[in-house]
Coordinates of C-alpha atoms and ligand atoms in Angstrom, one line a residue:
X1 CA -37.5 53.6 41.2
X2 CA -37.6 54.6 37.6
X3 CA -34.6 56.8 37.1
X4 CA -32.2 56.3 34.2
X5 CA -29.4 54.0 35.1
X6 CA -25.6 54.0 34.5
X7 CA -24.8 50.4 33.5
X8 CA -21.3 48.9 33.0
X9 CA -21.2 46.1 30.5
X10 CA -18.1 43.8 30.5
X11 CA -17.8 41.5 27.6
X12 CA -15.7 39.9 25.0
X13 CA -15.5 41.9 21.8
X14 CA -15.2 39.0 19.3
X15 CA -17.8 37.4 17.0
X16 CA -18.9 34.9 19.7
X17 CA -22.4 34.9 20.9
X18 CA -21.7 36.3 24.4
X19 CA -20.3 39.5 23.0
X20 CA -23.2 39.9 20.6
X21 CA -25.8 39.3 23.3
X22 CA -24.0 41.8 25.6
X23 CA -23.8 44.4 22.8
X24 CA -27.4 44.0 21.7
X25 CA -28.7 44.1 25.3
X26 CA -26.6 47.2 26.0
X27 CA -27.8 48.9 22.9
X28 CA -31.4 48.2 23.7
X29 CA -30.9 49.6 27.2
X30 CA -29.4 52.7 25.7
X31 CA -32.5 53.1 23.6
X32 CA -34.5 53.0 26.8
X33 CA -32.5 56.0 27.9
X34 CA -30.0 54.3 30.2
X35 CA -26.3 55.2 29.9
X36 CA -24.3 52.2 28.9
X37 CA -20.5 51.9 29.4
X38 CA -19.0 48.9 27.6
X39 CA -15.7 47.7 29.0
X40 CA -13.6 45.4 26.7
X41 CA -10.1 45.0 25.3
X42 CA -11.3 45.8 21.8
X43 CA -14.4 47.5 20.4
X44 CA -17.2 44.8 20.4
X45 CA -17.9 43.9 16.7
X46 CA -21.5 45.0 16.7
X47 CA -21.1 48.1 18.8
X48 CA -21.6 51.6 17.4
X49 CA -20.3 54.3 19.7
X50 CA -22.1 56.9 17.8
X51 CA -25.4 55.7 19.2
X52 CA -26.9 57.9 21.9
X53 CA -26.1 56.8 25.5
X54 CA -23.3 54.4 24.4
X55 CA -19.8 54.7 25.7
X56 CA -16.8 52.4 25.2
X57 CA -13.8 52.0 27.6
X58 CA -10.8 50.0 26.3
X59 CA -8.8 47.8 28.6
X60 CA -5.1 48.2 27.7
X61 CA -2.6 45.4 28.3
X62 CA 0.4 45.8 30.6
X63 CA 3.5 45.0 28.7
X64 CA 6.8 44.3 30.5
X65 CA 9.5 41.8 29.6
X66 CA 9.0 40.0 32.8
X67 CA 5.5 38.9 31.9
X68 CA 5.3 35.9 29.7
X69 CA 1.5 36.3 30.1
X70 CA 0.4 39.9 30.3
X71 CA -1.8 40.2 33.5
X72 CA -5.1 40.9 31.7
X73 CA -7.1 40.3 34.9
X74 CA -5.3 43.0 36.7
X75 CA -5.8 45.5 33.8
X76 CA -9.5 44.6 33.6
X77 CA -10.1 44.9 37.3
X78 CA -8.3 48.3 37.3
X79 CA -10.4 49.5 34.4
X80 CA -13.7 48.3 36.0
X81 CA -12.7 50.2 39.2
X82 CA -11.8 53.3 37.3
X83 CA -15.0 53.4 35.2
X84 CA -17.3 52.6 38.1
X85 CA -15.7 55.5 40.1
X86 CA -15.4 58.0 37.3
X87 CA -18.7 57.4 35.6
X88 CA -20.5 56.7 38.9
X89 CA -22.0 53.5 37.6
X90 CA -25.0 52.0 39.3
X91 CA -24.4 48.4 38.4
X92 CA -21.9 46.1 36.6
X93 CA -23.2 43.4 34.2
X94 CA -20.5 41.0 33.3
X95 CA -21.0 38.5 30.5
X96 CA -19.1 35.2 30.6
X97 CA -17.7 33.8 33.9
X98 CA -14.1 33.5 32.8
X99 CA -12.4 35.7 33.7
X100 CA -15.0 38.5 33.8
X101 CA -17.2 37.4 36.8
X102 CA -14.1 36.4 38.7
X103 CA -12.4 39.8 38.0
X104 CA -15.6 41.7 38.8
X105 CA -15.5 40.3 42.3
X106 CA -12.0 41.7 42.8
X107 CA -13.1 45.1 41.4
X108 CA -16.0 45.1 43.8
X109 CA -13.7 44.4 46.8
X110 CA -11.4 47.2 45.8
X111 CA -14.3 49.6 45.5
X112 CA -15.7 48.6 48.9
X113 CA -12.4 49.8 50.4
X114 CA -13.5 53.2 49.1
X115 CA -17.0 52.8 50.5
X116 CA -18.4 52.3 46.9
X117 CA -20.9 49.5 46.6
X118 CA -21.7 48.2 43.2
X119 CA -24.0 45.3 42.5
X120 CA -22.6 42.5 40.2
X121 CA -24.8 40.8 37.6
X122 CA -23.3 37.9 35.8
X123 CA -24.6 36.2 32.7
X124 CA -23.3 32.7 32.0
X125 CA -23.2 32.0 28.2
X126 CA -22.1 28.4 27.7
X127 CA -18.5 27.7 26.9
X128 CA -17.5 29.4 30.1
X129 CA -19.3 26.5 31.8
X130 CA -19.5 23.6 29.4
X131 CA -16.0 23.7 27.9
X132 CA -13.4 26.1 29.2
X133 CA -14.9 26.0 32.7
X134 CA -14.9 22.2 32.8
X135 CA -11.4 22.0 34.2
X136 CA -10.9 20.6 37.8
X137 CA -8.3 23.3 38.3
X138 CA -10.7 26.2 37.4
X139 CA -13.7 24.7 39.2
X140 CA -13.2 26.3 42.7
X141 CA -12.5 29.8 41.2
X142 CA -15.5 29.7 38.9
X143 CA -17.8 28.4 41.6
X144 CA -16.6 31.2 43.8
X145 CA -17.1 33.8 41.2
X146 CA -20.7 32.7 40.5
X147 CA -21.6 32.5 44.2
X148 CA -20.2 35.9 44.8
X149 CA -22.2 37.6 42.1
X150 CA -25.3 39.4 43.4
X151 CA -27.4 38.0 40.5
X152 CA -26.6 35.3 38.0
X153 CA -28.5 34.4 34.8
X154 CA -28.0 31.5 32.4
X155 CA -29.2 31.7 28.8
X156 CA -31.1 28.5 28.8
X157 CA -32.6 25.9 31.2
X158 CA -30.0 23.4 30.1
X159 CA -27.1 25.8 30.9
X160 CA -28.6 26.3 34.4
X161 CA -28.8 22.5 34.9
X162 CA -25.2 22.0 33.6
X163 CA -23.9 24.8 35.9
X164 CA -25.5 23.4 39.0
X165 CA -24.5 19.8 38.2
X166 CA -20.8 20.6 37.7
X167 CA -20.1 23.6 40.0
X168 CA -20.7 24.1 43.7
X169 CA -23.7 26.3 42.9
X170 CA -27.2 26.0 44.3
X171 CA -30.1 26.0 41.7
X172 CA -31.7 29.1 43.4
X173 CA -28.6 31.1 42.6
X174 CA -29.2 30.9 38.9
X175 CA -32.1 32.5 37.0
X176 CA -32.8 31.7 33.4
X177 CA -33.2 34.7 31.0
X178 CA -33.1 33.3 27.5
X179 CA -31.2 35.1 24.7
X180 CA -33.3 37.4 22.5
X181 CA -33.4 38.9 19.0
X182 CA -34.2 42.4 17.8
X183 CA -36.9 41.4 15.3
X184 CA -37.0 44.9 13.9
X185 CA -33.4 44.7 12.7
X186 CA -34.2 41.5 10.9
X187 CA -37.6 42.6 9.5
X188 CA -36.2 45.7 7.7
X189 CA -33.7 43.6 5.7
X190 CA -34.9 43.4 2.1
X191 CA -34.0 40.1 0.4
X192 CA -30.6 40.7 -1.2
X193 CA -31.3 39.0 -4.5
X194 CA -27.7 40.0 -5.5
X195 CA -26.3 37.3 -3.1
X196 CA -28.8 34.7 -4.5
X197 CA -27.9 35.6 -8.1
X198 CA -24.2 35.4 -7.5
X199 CA -24.2 32.1 -5.5
X200 CA -27.3 30.3 -6.7
X201 CA -28.0 31.6 -10.3
X202 CA -30.1 28.6 -11.3
X203 CA -32.5 28.8 -8.4
X204 CA -30.6 26.3 -6.3
X205 CA -31.6 26.0 -2.6
X206 CA -29.2 27.9 -0.3
X207 CA -28.0 26.2 2.9
X208 CA -26.0 28.2 5.4
X209 CA -23.7 27.7 8.4
X210 CA -22.5 30.6 10.6
X211 CA -20.0 30.2 13.4
X212 CA -16.5 30.8 14.7
X213 CA -15.4 27.5 13.1
X214 CA -14.1 26.1 16.4
X215 CA -14.0 22.3 17.0
X216 CA -17.2 22.6 19.1
X217 CA -19.1 23.6 16.0
X218 CA -18.4 20.3 14.1
X219 CA -18.1 22.1 10.8
X220 CA -16.9 19.1 8.9
X221 CA -20.3 17.6 9.7
X222 CA -21.8 20.7 7.9
X223 CA -19.9 19.7 4.8
X224 CA -20.8 16.0 5.1
X225 CA -24.5 16.8 5.5
X226 CA -24.4 19.1 2.6
X227 CA -22.6 16.5 0.5
X228 CA -25.6 14.2 1.0
X229 CA -28.2 16.9 0.4
X230 CA -26.7 18.2 -2.9
X231 CA -26.8 14.7 -4.4
X232 CA -30.6 15.0 -4.4
X233 CA -31.5 18.7 -4.1
X234 CA -29.9 21.2 -6.4
X235 CA -28.3 23.4 -3.8
X236 CA -25.3 25.5 -2.6
X237 CA -23.8 26.1 0.8
X238 CA -22.6 29.4 2.3
X239 CA -20.1 29.1 5.1
X240 CA -19.9 32.4 7.1
X241 CA -17.2 32.9 9.8
X242 CA -13.7 31.9 10.4
X243 CA -11.6 29.9 12.8
X244 CA -9.3 27.0 13.3
X245 CA -11.4 24.4 11.5
X246 CA -11.9 26.4 8.3
X247 CA -8.9 24.9 6.5
X248 CA -10.0 21.3 7.3
X249 CA -13.5 22.0 6.0
X250 CA -12.2 23.6 2.8
X251 CA -10.0 20.6 2.2
X252 CA -12.9 18.2 2.8
X253 CA -15.0 20.1 0.2
X254 CA -12.2 19.5 -2.4
X255 CA -11.9 15.9 -1.5
X256 CA -15.6 15.4 -1.9
X257 CA -15.5 17.3 -5.1
X258 CA -18.1 19.9 -4.0
X259 CA -15.8 22.9 -3.7
X260 CA -17.7 24.7 -6.5
X261 CA -20.9 24.4 -4.5
X262 CA -19.6 25.7 -1.2
X263 CA -18.7 29.4 -0.7
X264 CA -16.5 30.3 2.3
X265 CA -17.3 34.0 3.0
X266 CA -15.2 34.7 6.0
X267 CA -16.5 36.8 8.9
X268 CA -19.3 39.1 8.2
X269 CA -21.4 41.8 9.8
X270 CA -24.1 41.3 7.2
X271 CA -25.7 38.2 8.9
X272 CA -29.3 39.3 8.4
X273 CA -28.7 40.2 4.8
X274 CA -27.1 36.8 4.1
X275 CA -29.8 34.9 6.0
X276 CA -32.6 36.8 4.1
X277 CA -31.9 34.7 1.0
X278 CA -31.1 31.4 2.7
X279 CA -33.4 28.4 2.8
X280 CA -31.9 26.3 5.6
X281 CA -29.4 26.6 8.4
X282 CA -27.1 23.6 9.4
X283 CA -25.9 23.7 13.0
X284 CA -24.3 20.3 14.0
X285 CA -22.5 21.6 17.1
X286 CA -21.1 19.2 19.7
X287 CA -22.6 21.5 22.4
X288 CA -24.5 24.7 22.3
X289 CA -25.9 26.4 25.4
X290 CA -28.4 28.3 23.4
X291 CA -27.5 28.7 19.7
X292 CA -28.0 32.4 19.1
X293 CA -27.3 31.9 15.4
X294 CA -30.2 29.5 15.1
X295 CA -32.5 32.2 16.5
X296 CA -31.0 34.7 14.0
X297 CA -31.8 32.3 11.2
X298 CA -35.3 31.7 12.4
X299 CA -35.9 35.5 12.7
X300 CA -35.2 35.6 8.9
X301 CA -37.7 32.7 8.4
X302 CA -34.9 30.2 7.9
X303 CA -35.6 26.7 9.4
X304 CA -32.7 25.0 11.2
X305 CA -31.4 21.4 11.2
X306 CA -29.3 21.2 14.3
X307 CA -28.1 18.7 16.9
X308 CA -30.2 18.2 20.0
X309 CA -27.5 19.1 22.4
X310 CA -27.5 21.6 25.3
X311 CA -30.1 24.4 24.9
X312 CA -30.7 23.9 21.2
X313 CA -34.0 22.1 21.6
X314 CA -35.2 25.2 23.6
X315 CA -34.6 27.3 20.5
X316 CA -35.1 25.0 17.5
X317 CA -38.3 23.0 18.0
X318 CA -38.0 19.5 16.6
X319 CA -40.3 18.9 13.6
X320 CA -41.7 22.4 13.8
X321 CA -39.0 25.0 13.2
X322 CA -36.6 22.4 11.9
X323 CA -35.1 19.2 13.2
X324 CA -32.9 18.4 16.1
X325 CA -30.8 15.2 15.9
X326 CA -28.1 13.5 17.9
X327 CA -24.5 14.8 17.6
X328 CA -22.8 13.2 14.6
X329 CA -25.9 11.8 13.0
X330 CA -25.0 12.9 9.5
X331 CA -27.5 10.7 7.8
X332 CA -30.3 11.9 10.0
X333 CA -29.5 15.5 9.5
X334 CA -29.2 15.1 5.7
X335 CA -32.5 13.3 5.6
X336 CA -34.1 16.1 7.6
X337 CA -32.6 18.7 5.3
X338 CA -33.9 16.9 2.2
X339 CA -37.3 16.5 3.8
X340 CA -37.6 20.3 4.4
X341 CA -36.1 21.3 1.1
X342 CA -37.7 18.7 -1.0
X343 CA -41.2 20.2 -1.2
X344 CA -42.1 23.9 -1.5
X345 CA -45.1 23.7 0.7
X346 CA -43.2 21.9 3.4
X347 CA -40.4 24.5 3.2
X348 CA -42.9 27.3 3.5
X349 CA -44.6 25.7 6.5
X350 CA -41.2 25.3 8.3
X351 CA -40.3 28.9 7.4
X352 CA -43.5 30.2 8.9
X353 CA -43.0 28.2 12.1
X354 CA -39.4 29.3 12.4
X355 CA -40.4 33.0 12.3
X356 CA -43.3 32.5 14.6
X357 CA -41.1 30.8 17.2
X358 CA -38.4 33.5 16.9
X359 CA -41.0 36.1 17.7
X360 CA -41.3 34.6 21.2
X361 CA -37.7 35.7 21.8
X362 CA -38.4 39.3 20.9
X363 CA -36.0 41.7 22.6
X364 CA -38.9 43.9 23.6
X365 CA -40.1 41.1 25.9
X366 CA -36.7 40.4 27.5
X367 CA -35.4 43.9 28.1
X368 CA -38.0 44.7 30.8
X369 CA -36.9 41.5 32.7
X370 CA -33.3 42.6 32.8
X371 CA -34.4 46.2 33.7
X372 CA -36.4 44.9 36.6
X373 CA -33.5 42.9 38.0
X374 CA -31.2 45.9 37.6
X375 CA -33.6 48.1 39.6
X376 CA -34.1 45.5 42.3
X377 CA -30.4 44.9 42.7
X378 CA -29.6 48.6 43.0
X379 CA -32.3 49.1 45.5
X380 CA -31.1 46.2 47.6
X381 CA -27.5 47.5 47.4
X382 CA -28.6 50.9 48.5
X383 CA -30.5 49.5 51.5
X384 CA -27.5 47.4 52.5
X385 CA -25.4 50.6 52.3
X386 CA -27.8 52.5 54.5
X387 CA -27.9 49.7 57.0
X388 CA -24.1 49.6 57.1
X389 CA -23.9 53.4 57.6
X390 CA -26.4 53.4 60.4
X391 CA -24.4 50.6 62.1
X392 CA -21.3 52.6 61.9
X393 CA -22.9 55.8 63.4
X394 CA -24.4 53.6 66.2
X395 CA -21.0 52.1 66.9
X396 CA -19.4 55.6 67.1
X397 CA -21.9 56.7 69.7
Ligands
GMT401 O1 -20.5 29.7 20.3 C1 -19.4 30.0 20.8 O2 -18.4 29.4 20.7 C2 -19.2 31.4 21.3 C3 -19.9 31.5 22.7 C4 -19.6 32.8 23.4 O3 -19.7 32.8 24.6 O4 -19.3 33.8 22.8 O5 -21.3 31.2 22.5 C5 -22.0 30.8 23.6 O6 -22.9 31.9 24.0 C6 -23.9 32.2 23.1 C7 -24.7 33.4 23.6 O7 -25.3 33.2 24.8 C8 -24.8 31.0 22.8 O8 -25.8 31.3 21.9 C9 -23.9 29.8 22.3 O9 -24.8 28.7 22.2 C10 -22.8 29.5 23.3 N1 -21.9 28.6 22.6 C11 -21.8 27.3 23.1 O10 -22.4 26.9 24.1 C12 -20.8 26.5 22.3

């Protein structure tokens, strides 16, 4: 079966990694000629609807004074049903278990009433399992949603292990397809010397952190590590992103008297450009199921000093593409950063390793894996449908 597919992609539109992975995968599928229908409550940040084969369907919220909480799940299910029917989708790929996988099951049931069978593909990303999902109350609903999906992937081996150990889900239910990167998009970026000149005019080393500044990212540790590094290595720190911990981190910079060396840039869509002039990424997260941003850094030849939690060691190889250290080990991370930045030959060596390892996550290698699963699921669903129809005709006779 090699026909072009119509794929529904359900995701969060925000700066988080799951929305970015969903968008980049969808865009890559669109370039392969498939028709991609994104379903979300806002335009995903990296989506360009003027690309060929890309469509966007917005979920609108139901407002009524009775509702203290607008019933988003209902609006989302209704939108999924509508788009599947109207656009005649072949498959629904939902990113993030909460509530997307759970809602997709409901949409599937509604569609079945109308004799429409749609295979459900769920990708688990991390916080849906390791943080938000880890509530006793949500456990049965999330286990149910995962088990009801026709195919489930996790973005790292570690996330698969975590899912199976906490939820009532059997290991053979979950397949690992790691996150990926479009190396082409990063390769074409010319070094933006303008950024370097503005922030590090005296040739200081540039350290960078990029995240949604949530507690899980431990961003005060970024500041503390940098504080130690700048004592020995002339350097500056760029903080890209925004979120609830930004204020605390800014305050800490003032207290440590390093505010003039740290630039908070807010959210940015220019990640590859910024990374192109950076020397080292700091990622001291409490947990990280994959760490897409580490991969983005490595694709720009930027080594990473990170924690060794979750799926990070699958992306950032200790002593090769950077260093992975225990959560909270400020001293260890600072020492590792100084080790990498302290000698030009060493830095060059780590940079080359980072890029070489990033190349193993090239989107060109991952897209065919997803495509194969899509085709198999659709084939299986069609066979089930035929079996069901035959059964009905036999019963009527
Ligand atoms: O990192 C976040 O808090 C955002 C979150 C998301 O779902 O949008 O990211 C998760 O999914 C990314 C894409 O698969 C992974 O690269 C991140 O490691 C993961 N975040 C955590 O596990 C904390």
